[in-house]
Amino acid sequence: MENKDNLAAQLDRLLQTTSAQRLREEFARLQGLMSCYRCAILEVETKFRVLNEQFSLQHERNPIESIKSRLKSMESIQEKLQRKGYPLNVESIQENLKDVAGIRVICSFIDDIYMLADCLVHQDDITLLEEKDYIKRPKENGYRSLHLIVEIPIFLQQEKKSMKVEVQLRTIAMEFWANLEHRLRYKKNLEPEVAQKTSRELQECAQVSAMLDEKMQSIRDIIEGD
Ligand code: 0O2
């Protein structure tokens, strides 16, 4: 009897340590993957900074106003995988999500967006996987931006890995609008009529901001003699 108890206790301990060990390994792999996404962000961000530097030497102005980057939170990763019916594991994150690493490049003028996007996707270590042009074809709510999904290699101690990065390029006016619209989307306690009216007003703002971008662009063209 004592032997049997000992055996059960031993088995139980073994099971616990095995699953704890598995958990530890999975967690380490997850941390490794997130670190790779951070490296990919650094690589793509550097490419934009180099382009900005080179352009500013030639044209005496910066095409990039600012760059923001973010790693998707674990909660958002989990929510997106579950919503799309994908399994929750490290492989699934890498295979099924394209926006774990995200970079937003904010420009003054629309022309700069297309110039920067073109320069990026023609670099020989970059693969363009997807392009969504919400500037030429804005979303119904008025959202405008150029979205690219690119793949970039990162070089680690022992290996080379290809990582996906989502790049959003937009003007200052588009960023201003998107930030306000984003806040409205998460505002849950608005009366339905107020929410509807605010959405309509935001659509109007999107049109005004599109006009502002076009006008600023044509004034800049005159100044720069394009
Ligand atoms: P977060 O927190 O910014 O990451 P997909 O990945 O292709 O399955 P989707 O939504 O079709 O998903 O991709 P899409 O249209 O390229 O949009 C992805 C991101 O663009 C969003 O990320 C937002 O950052 C931004 N975006 C798209 N549409 C809108 C919009 O109408 N308003 C605002 N403010 N932002 C928008 P997430 O995952 O929503 O959030």
CSV table of C-alpha atoms and ligand atoms in Angstrom, one decimal:
chain,number,residue,atom,x,y,z
A,1,MET,CA,0.0,0.0,0.0
A,2,GLU,CA,2.8,2.4,1.0
A,3,ASN,CA,4.6,1.5,-2.3
A,4,LYS,CA,1.4,2.2,-4.3
A,5,ASP,CA,1.0,5.6,-2.6
A,6,ASN,CA,4.6,6.5,-3.2
A,7,LEU,CA,4.2,5.6,-6.9
A,8,ALA,CA,1.1,7.7,-7.3
A,9,ALA,CA,2.7,10.6,-5.6
A,10,GLN,CA,5.8,10.2,-7.8
A,11,LEU,CA,3.7,10.0,-10.9
A,12,ASP,CA,1.7,13.0,-9.9
A,13,ARG,CA,4.9,15.0,-9.3
A,14,LEU,CA,6.3,13.9,-12.6
A,15,LEU,CA,3.1,15.0,-14.4
A,16,GLN,CA,3.2,18.3,-12.7
A,17,THR,CA,6.8,19.0,-13.5
A,18,THR,CA,6.3,17.8,-17.1
A,19,SER,CA,3.4,20.2,-17.7
A,20,ALA,CA,5.2,23.0,-15.8
A,21,GLN,CA,8.2,22.3,-18.0
A,22,ARG,CA,6.1,22.4,-21.1
A,23,LEU,CA,4.5,25.7,-20.0
A,24,ARG,CA,8.0,27.1,-19.3
A,25,GLU,CA,9.2,26.1,-22.8
A,26,GLU,CA,6.1,27.5,-24.5
A,27,PHE,CA,6.5,30.7,-22.6
A,28,ALA,CA,10.1,31.0,-23.6
A,29,ARG,CA,9.2,30.4,-27.2
A,30,LEU,CA,6.5,33.1,-27.0
A,31,GLN,CA,9.1,35.5,-25.5
A,32,GLY,CA,11.5,34.6,-28.3
A,33,LEU,CA,8.9,35.2,-31.0
A,34,MET,CA,7.9,38.6,-29.5
A,35,SER,CA,11.6,39.5,-29.3
A,36,CYS,CA,11.9,38.7,-33.1
A,37,TYR,CA,8.9,41.0,-33.8
A,38,ARG,CA,10.7,43.8,-31.8
A,39,CYS,CA,13.8,43.3,-33.9
A,40,ALA,CA,11.7,43.4,-37.1
A,41,ILE,CA,10.3,46.7,-35.9
A,42,LEU,CA,13.8,48.1,-35.3
A,43,GLU,CA,14.8,47.0,-38.9
A,44,VAL,CA,11.9,48.6,-40.7
A,45,GLU,CA,12.0,51.7,-38.5
A,46,THR,CA,15.7,52.1,-39.3
A,47,LYS,CA,14.9,51.9,-43.1
A,48,PHE,CA,12.4,54.7,-42.8
A,49,ARG,CA,14.9,56.8,-40.7
A,50,VAL,CA,17.6,56.3,-43.4
A,51,LEU,CA,15.1,57.3,-46.2
A,52,ASN,CA,14.2,60.4,-44.2
A,53,GLU,CA,17.8,61.3,-43.7
A,54,GLN,CA,18.7,60.9,-47.3
A,55,PHE,CA,15.6,62.8,-48.6
A,56,SER,CA,16.2,65.7,-46.2
A,57,LEU,CA,19.7,66.1,-47.5
A,58,GLN,CA,18.4,66.3,-51.1
A,59,HIS,CA,15.3,68.3,-50.6
A,60,GLU,CA,16.0,70.3,-47.4
A,61,ARG,CA,12.8,69.0,-45.7
A,62,ASN,CA,11.8,65.8,-43.8
A,63,PRO,CA,9.1,63.7,-45.5
A,64,ILE,CA,8.5,62.0,-42.1
A,65,GLU,CA,7.0,63.9,-39.3
A,66,SER,CA,7.1,61.1,-36.8
A,67,ILE,CA,7.2,57.3,-36.4
A,68,LYS,CA,5.3,55.3,-33.9
A,69,SER,CA,5.7,51.6,-33.4
A,70,ARG,CA,3.9,49.0,-31.3
A,71,LEU,CA,3.9,45.4,-30.5
A,72,LYS,CA,0.3,43.9,-30.3
A,73,SER,CA,-0.7,43.2,-26.7
A,74,MET,CA,-1.2,39.6,-25.6
A,75,GLU,CA,-4.9,40.3,-25.0
A,76,SER,CA,-5.3,41.6,-28.6
A,77,ILE,CA,-3.4,38.7,-30.0
A,78,GLN,CA,-5.6,36.2,-28.1
A,79,GLU,CA,-8.8,38.1,-29.0
A,80,LYS,CA,-7.9,38.2,-32.8
A,81,LEU,CA,-6.9,34.5,-32.9
A,82,GLN,CA,-10.1,33.5,-31.1
A,83,ARG,CA,-12.3,35.7,-33.2
A,84,LYS,CA,-10.9,34.3,-36.4
A,85,GLY,CA,-11.1,30.7,-35.1
A,86,TYR,CA,-7.3,30.0,-35.1
A,87,PRO,CA,-5.5,28.0,-32.4
A,88,LEU,CA,-3.8,29.8,-29.5
A,89,ASN,CA,-0.2,28.9,-29.8
A,90,VAL,CA,3.2,30.3,-30.9
A,91,GLU,CA,3.0,28.8,-34.4
A,92,SER,CA,-0.5,30.1,-34.9
A,93,ILE,CA,0.5,33.6,-34.0
A,94,GLN,CA,3.3,33.6,-36.6
A,95,GLU,CA,1.2,31.9,-39.3
A,96,ASN,CA,-2.1,33.7,-38.9
A,97,LEU,CA,-1.4,37.2,-37.7
A,98,LYS,CA,0.1,39.9,-39.8
A,99,ASP,CA,0.0,42.8,-37.4
A,100,VAL,CA,1.8,41.7,-34.3
A,101,ALA,CA,4.6,44.1,-35.2
A,102,GLY,CA,3.2,47.5,-36.3
A,103,ILE,CA,4.8,50.7,-37.5
A,104,ARG,CA,3.0,54.0,-38.2
A,105,VAL,CA,4.8,56.5,-40.3
A,106,ILE,CA,3.3,60.0,-40.2
A,107,CYS,CA,4.0,62.3,-43.1
A,108,SER,CA,3.1,65.9,-44.0
A,109,PHE,CA,2.1,65.3,-47.6
A,110,ILE,CA,0.3,62.5,-49.5
A,111,ASP,CA,3.1,62.3,-52.1
A,112,ASP,CA,5.6,61.5,-49.4
A,113,ILE,CA,3.5,58.5,-48.3
A,114,TYR,CA,3.7,56.9,-51.8
A,115,MET,CA,7.4,57.9,-52.3
A,116,LEU,CA,8.3,56.2,-49.0
A,117,ALA,CA,6.2,53.2,-49.6
A,118,ASP,CA,7.7,52.8,-53.0
A,119,CYS,CA,11.3,53.1,-51.7
A,120,LEU,CA,10.6,50.6,-49.0
A,121,VAL,CA,9.0,47.9,-51.1
A,122,HIS,CA,11.8,48.1,-53.7
A,123,GLN,CA,14.6,47.3,-51.2
A,124,ASP,CA,15.8,43.9,-51.9
A,125,ASP,CA,15.4,42.4,-48.5
A,126,ILE,CA,11.8,43.4,-48.3
A,127,THR,CA,8.9,41.3,-49.6
A,128,LEU,CA,5.5,43.1,-50.0
A,129,LEU,CA,2.8,40.6,-49.0
A,130,GLU,CA,-0.2,42.9,-49.0
A,131,GLU,CA,-1.2,46.4,-49.8
A,132,LYS,CA,-4.5,48.2,-48.8
A,133,ASP,CA,-4.8,51.7,-50.1
A,134,TYR,CA,-7.4,53.4,-48.0
A,135,ILE,CA,-6.3,56.8,-49.4
A,136,LYS,CA,-7.4,56.1,-52.9
A,137,ARG,CA,-10.3,54.0,-51.6
A,138,PRO,CA,-11.3,55.4,-48.1
A,139,LYS,CA,-13.3,53.2,-45.8
A,140,GLU,CA,-17.0,54.0,-45.5
A,141,ASN,CA,-16.5,55.8,-42.2
A,142,GLY,CA,-13.9,58.1,-43.8
A,143,TYR,CA,-10.7,56.2,-42.6
A,144,ARG,CA,-7.7,56.9,-44.8
A,145,SER,CA,-4.2,55.5,-44.7
A,146,LEU,CA,-1.9,53.3,-46.8
A,147,HIS,CA,-1.4,49.8,-45.2
A,148,LEU,CA,1.4,47.5,-46.2
A,149,ILE,CA,2.2,44.1,-44.9
A,150,VAL,CA,5.9,43.4,-45.5
A,151,GLU,CA,8.2,40.6,-44.6
A,152,ILE,CA,11.8,41.3,-43.5
A,153,PRO,CA,14.6,39.1,-42.5
A,154,ILE,CA,16.2,39.5,-39.1
A,155,PHE,CA,19.6,38.0,-38.4
A,156,LEU,CA,20.0,36.3,-35.0
A,157,GLN,CA,23.1,34.6,-33.5
A,158,GLN,CA,22.5,31.3,-35.2
A,159,GLU,CA,19.7,31.8,-37.7
A,160,LYS,CA,17.9,34.1,-40.0
A,161,LYS,CA,14.1,34.6,-39.6
A,162,SER,CA,11.5,36.2,-41.8
A,163,MET,CA,9.1,38.4,-39.9
A,164,LYS,CA,5.9,40.1,-40.9
A,165,VAL,CA,5.4,43.8,-40.1
A,166,GLU,CA,2.3,45.9,-40.7
A,167,VAL,CA,3.2,49.4,-41.9
A,168,GLN,CA,0.6,52.2,-41.8
A,169,LEU,CA,1.5,55.4,-43.6
A,170,ARG,CA,-0.7,58.4,-43.2
A,171,THR,CA,-0.6,62.2,-43.1
A,172,ILE,CA,-0.9,64.3,-39.9
A,173,ALA,CA,-4.5,65.1,-40.8
A,174,MET,CA,-5.3,61.4,-41.3
A,175,GLU,CA,-3.7,60.6,-37.9
A,176,PHE,CA,-5.6,63.3,-36.2
A,177,TRP,CA,-8.9,61.9,-37.6
A,178,ALA,CA,-8.1,58.3,-36.9
A,179,ASN,CA,-7.2,58.9,-33.3
A,180,LEU,CA,-10.5,60.7,-32.7
A,181,GLU,CA,-12.5,58.0,-34.5
A,182,HIS,CA,-10.6,55.3,-32.5
A,183,ARG,CA,-11.6,57.0,-29.3
A,184,LEU,CA,-15.2,57.2,-30.4
A,185,ARG,CA,-15.2,53.5,-31.2
A,186,TYR,CA,-14.3,52.6,-27.7
A,187,LYS,CA,-16.8,55.0,-26.1
A,188,LYS,CA,-19.5,52.6,-25.1
A,189,ASN,CA,-22.0,54.7,-23.2
A,190,LEU,CA,-23.2,57.2,-25.9
A,191,GLU,CA,-26.9,57.6,-26.6
A,192,PRO,CA,-27.6,56.0,-30.1
A,193,GLU,CA,-28.7,59.3,-31.6
A,194,VAL,CA,-25.5,61.0,-30.3
A,195,ALA,CA,-23.4,58.2,-31.6
A,196,GLN,CA,-25.0,58.4,-35.1
A,197,LYS,CA,-24.7,62.2,-35.2
A,198,THR,CA,-21.0,62.0,-34.1
A,199,SER,CA,-20.3,59.3,-36.8
A,200,ARG,CA,-21.8,61.6,-39.5
A,201,GLU,CA,-19.8,64.6,-38.2
A,202,LEU,CA,-16.7,62.4,-38.3
A,203,GLN,CA,-17.4,61.5,-41.9
A,204,GLU,CA,-17.7,65.2,-42.7
A,205,CYS,CA,-14.4,65.8,-40.9
A,206,ALA,CA,-12.8,63.0,-43.0
A,207,GLN,CA,-13.9,64.9,-46.2
A,208,VAL,CA,-12.5,68.2,-44.9
A,209,SER,CA,-9.3,66.6,-43.9
A,210,ALA,CA,-8.9,64.9,-47.3
A,211,MET,CA,-9.4,68.4,-48.9
A,212,LEU,CA,-6.9,69.9,-46.6
A,213,ASP,CA,-4.3,67.2,-47.6
A,214,GLU,CA,-4.9,67.9,-51.3
A,215,LYS,CA,-4.7,71.7,-50.9
A,216,MET,CA,-1.5,71.5,-48.8
A,217,GLN,CA,0.0,69.1,-51.4
A,218,SER,CA,-0.8,71.5,-54.3
A,219,ILE,CA,0.6,74.5,-52.3
A,220,ARG,CA,3.8,72.5,-51.6
A,221,ASP,CA,4.0,71.6,-55.3
A,222,ILE,CA,4.0,75.3,-56.2
A,223,ILE,CA,6.6,76.1,-53.6
A,224,GLU,CA,8.9,73.3,-54.7
A,225,GLY,CA,8.1,74.0,-58.4
A,226,ASP,CA,6.9,70.5,-59.2
B,1,0O2,P1,-4.7,48.3,-33.5
B,1,0O2,O1,-4.9,48.4,-32.0
B,1,0O2,O2,-4.5,49.6,-34.1
B,1,0O2,O3,-3.8,47.2,-33.9
B,1,0O2,P2,-6.8,42.0,-40.8
B,1,0O2,O4,-5.5,42.1,-40.0
B,1,0O2,O5,-6.5,42.3,-42.3
B,1,0O2,O6,-7.5,40.7,-40.6
B,1,0O2,P3,-8.4,44.3,-40.9
B,1,0O2,O7,-9.1,45.1,-39.8
B,1,0O2,O8,-9.1,43.9,-42.1
B,1,0O2,O9,-7.7,43.1,-40.2
B,1,0O2,O10,-7.1,45.1,-41.3
B,1,0O2,P4,-7.0,46.6,-41.8
B,1,0O2,O11,-8.2,47.1,-42.5
B,1,0O2,O12,-5.7,46.7,-42.6
B,1,0O2,O13,-6.9,47.4,-40.4
B,1,0O2,C1,-5.9,47.2,-39.5
B,1,0O2,C2,-5.6,48.4,-38.6
B,1,0O2,O14,-5.8,49.6,-39.4
B,1,0O2,C3,-6.4,48.5,-37.4
B,1,0O2,O15,-5.8,47.7,-36.4
B,1,0O2,C4,-6.3,50.0,-37.1
B,1,0O2,O16,-5.0,50.3,-36.5
B,1,0O2,C5,-6.3,50.6,-38.5
B,1,0O2,N1,-7.7,50.9,-38.9
B,1,0O2,C6,-8.4,50.2,-39.9
B,1,0O2,N2,-9.6,50.7,-40.0
B,1,0O2,C7,-9.7,51.7,-39.2
B,1,0O2,C8,-10.8,52.7,-38.9
B,1,0O2,O17,-11.9,52.6,-39.4
B,1,0O2,N3,-10.5,53.6,-37.9
B,1,0O2,C9,-9.3,53.7,-37.2
B,1,0O2,N4,-9.2,54.6,-36.3
B,1,0O2,N5,-8.3,52.8,-37.5
B,1,0O2,C10,-8.5,51.8,-38.4
B,1,0O2,P5,-6.7,47.2,-35.2
B,1,0O2,O18,-6.4,45.7,-35.1
B,1,0O2,O19,-8.1,47.5,-35.3
B,1,0O2,O20,-6.2,47.9,-33.9
